[in-house]
Amino acid sequence: MNLMDMLSVDPPSSIYGGEIDQPSIYEEGEAAATATAAALDRGIVPQQNLNVVNNNAWDVASSKRNADTSGIYYIPTSLTETQIVLIQILLHLISETLINEVKLRRKKTSIDSLLEVSSMSTQVAASGDNDSGVNSRVKNVQLIFMCFDNLLTINNHPSLLVNHFMPKRLLLSQPTSSQALMSGKLQFFNKLIDSVLEKSRLSHNEHYPILVVARNNKELELIEGLIIGKELRYTNSGNLKLYDDKRPVNEEEGEGAKKGVFLNLIQTQQLYNNYMNKPTSSSYRFIFSFDSKIDSTNPSIEMLRSKHACPIFVPIPIYSIEHLMLQMPEPSSGGFDMDIDVVNDADAVASLTNPKQMWKLKLLNTLAVNFTKFNHALHNGWQSRFYYDTYGIKMKFFHENIMHPQRIDDLFTTFNDELVLHYSDDRLLKKLNTIYGKQIFGAMELGQPLTVDNFKYQFAELLAFKLREMNLEMDEVQGEGNKEQKGDSEEGIGQKRLITTSKQVHFDEDENTIAESYHKLRKLNDDANIVDRKLARVENDLHKFSEKDAELENKLSQLKSITEHSVSQSLLTTQSTQLENLRKELTDLQQEYDRLTNETEDLRIKYQQSSSEAVIESQKQQKLQLQLEKITNKMQSPGMALLPDLIYKDTLLTNQHRLDKLRHQNKFLESFYHDQIEKVLVERQSIIESSGGASVGSSSRPSNRISRDSTPF
């Protein structure tokens, strides 16, 4: 071991005595490294030391604990051939970028790597070459992000790559088998629903509710197109149904509608934002999530699983990018967003050292190393036997362990052991060079380098090239099968497409013709109903006329029988006498009838008069009754209990007022009389004094003589 090995970015694992984030299994010497990579490519699993085994065991144990606490259990599925081809195309597109990243990483030393973050900004400002290098690295990061997102989309369903509206007729016209062949998750879901339906039929339509979660409406429509036509009930909480059966339901069918399999299709965000507080929401057998990033700690899901902790099953295709994400978890962001938008040079530098970018790059490299497993699976026909070997007949293993979901989650253990997570750079380069070649799917020259702008264009070009290659292969197969009968005449996919298109046009025309005929049939049916009603009326009239005709025939026969036989004179006399008697009786009865009619008329007039009087009296009685009720209500009102006290208080106040008035009058009179008396007394006294003063000078008369006049009072 030399100094350069110790300072390299990817040092040998013997330095640390264990494994690091991206271990390298170099041995001393270039020849030894090449021999080791060749041995690994031949299928020899690298021997792990005790420390690695202990780390893997701890990872498995920790994942089990997380599954037990979160309730999320991952179930293995397989990728379809379509998905494998699309993944191969994406890896071919991104392989040159990955090769450049590996070569750039191998050229650098660890000291350069440590100094890169601190001195990158100054180098960017000082050197124009470094500016172009940073831009190229940023473009590589953007390409890696685009490829990573497309791989996740392909894992769910290849149709989700197209950003246009999927016609409803296309979803309804495709058979279930062709829809399931597009996605491994849908294939597993289709087998699971079929087995659940079979189990429900055997258990006499036992109620079996399932909650199905998807990311968006387009994915829900694909799921709905898969389950339409099956003997089950479902609701699409995210959108309207693709097909709504409006036929009337019988009573027996209405009672049976509450039984059987029931699916509730819902979006992830809709599940997060709306609490599932319905009475049936807590009785789901399990939750099947097509969203691998479902959050079981969301309050809505916790409330949903509060009464019945139903398991959450997430399908994960083996050896896919999602499978690798389980083995290499996403680095924690610590509450910060790791996705950096490149706006300036500082953002560009930050994007190069972003842990999330390094994690995605590591996942893509690991996927490229393990991609050969898909080729072996295709050649060995392993995909056709996968579900039978893993879950048994009719998903027996799944249903037997649905109450023990950890056993289903443990199925990943076998596939985890087959993954190559630790590899050398030489082996990675060899795998990438194998995937990336100027010739892919036969002969294909990429005329321009891959950029962010032409990524989708080149992806579509490679996909179209693959379709043309499949067309040529089918032409060759059809040419060999028809060579003896038709010679050199071959019918390609293009011709078949024209035939299919013409058939579809004829189908559309037939549908229009049937629609027009249906309207004509409805009109004829209405006319037939009118004619039936007229016929019924004619039959009733005919029946009445037939009865009248029979009666007239009887009378005619009687008259004929009478005219045919001779009548005696005595019989005529007797009948005439009887007729006279009958006339008299008729006259008497007529007179009696007239008398009774007159009496009845008189009684009717009297009754009308009495009834009018009765009505008037009843109205008066009602008025009096209303007045009585008003008086009674007043008498029974709470104020009546206080009325005596109020009357007594009012009487006291009145008497007190009168008493005060009398007192004031008496006081006034007393003062008045007193003043008058005082006035009289004063006048009298003044008179006396005046009279006595006049007789002072005379001595002949006494001084105390009183006047003889009467004293005024």
PDB file of C-alpha atoms in Angstrom, residues 276-287 296 298-311 403:
ATOM      1  CA  MET A 276     -61.076   8.815   7.256  1.00  0.00           C
ATOM      2  CA  ASN A 277     -63.695   9.005  10.005  1.00  0.00           C
ATOM      3  CA  LYS A 278     -66.400   6.930   8.354  1.00  0.00           C
ATOM      4  CA  PRO A 279     -67.710   3.921  10.279  1.00  0.00           C
ATOM      5  CA  THR A 280     -66.364   1.503   7.632  1.00  0.00           C
ATOM      6  CA  SER A 281     -62.991   3.211   7.362  1.00  0.00           C
ATOM      7  CA  SER A 282     -61.560   1.392  10.361  1.00  0.00           C
ATOM      8  CA  SER A 283     -62.404  -2.108   9.102  1.00  0.00           C
ATOM      9  CA  TYR A 284     -60.016  -2.430   6.146  1.00  0.00           C
ATOM     10  CA  ARG A 285     -58.250  -5.741   5.917  1.00  0.00           C
ATOM     11  CA  PHE A 286     -55.097  -4.028   4.675  1.00  0.00           C
ATOM     12  CA  ILE A 287     -53.874  -0.949   2.824  1.00  0.00           C
ATOM     13  CA  SER A 296     -47.674   6.045   8.212  1.00  0.00           C
ATOM     14  CA  ASN A 298     -49.703  11.059   9.132  1.00  0.00           C
ATOM     15  CA  PRO A 299     -52.647  11.891  11.471  1.00  0.00           C
ATOM     16  CA  SER A 300     -55.169  10.678   8.914  1.00  0.00           C
ATOM     17  CA  ILE A 301     -53.512   7.257   8.622  1.00  0.00           C
ATOM     18  CA  GLU A 302     -53.039   7.020  12.375  1.00  0.00           C
ATOM     19  CA  MET A 303     -56.739   7.709  12.888  1.00  0.00           C
ATOM     20  CA  LEU A 304     -57.537   5.172  10.167  1.00  0.00           C
ATOM     21  CA  ARG A 305     -55.488   2.501  11.964  1.00  0.00           C
ATOM     22  CA  SER A 306     -56.486   3.496  15.509  1.00  0.00           C
ATOM     23  CA  LYS A 307     -59.108   0.782  16.054  1.00  0.00           C
ATOM     24  CA  HIS A 308     -57.714  -1.855  13.737  1.00  0.00           C
ATOM     25  CA  ALA A 309     -53.978  -1.663  13.003  1.00  0.00           C
ATOM     26  CA  CYS A 310     -54.275  -2.945   9.453  1.00  0.00           C
ATOM     27  CA  PRO A 311     -50.926  -3.502   7.688  1.00  0.00           C
ATOM     28  CA  MET A 403     -52.100 -11.541   9.982  1.00  0.00           C
TER      29      MET A 403
END
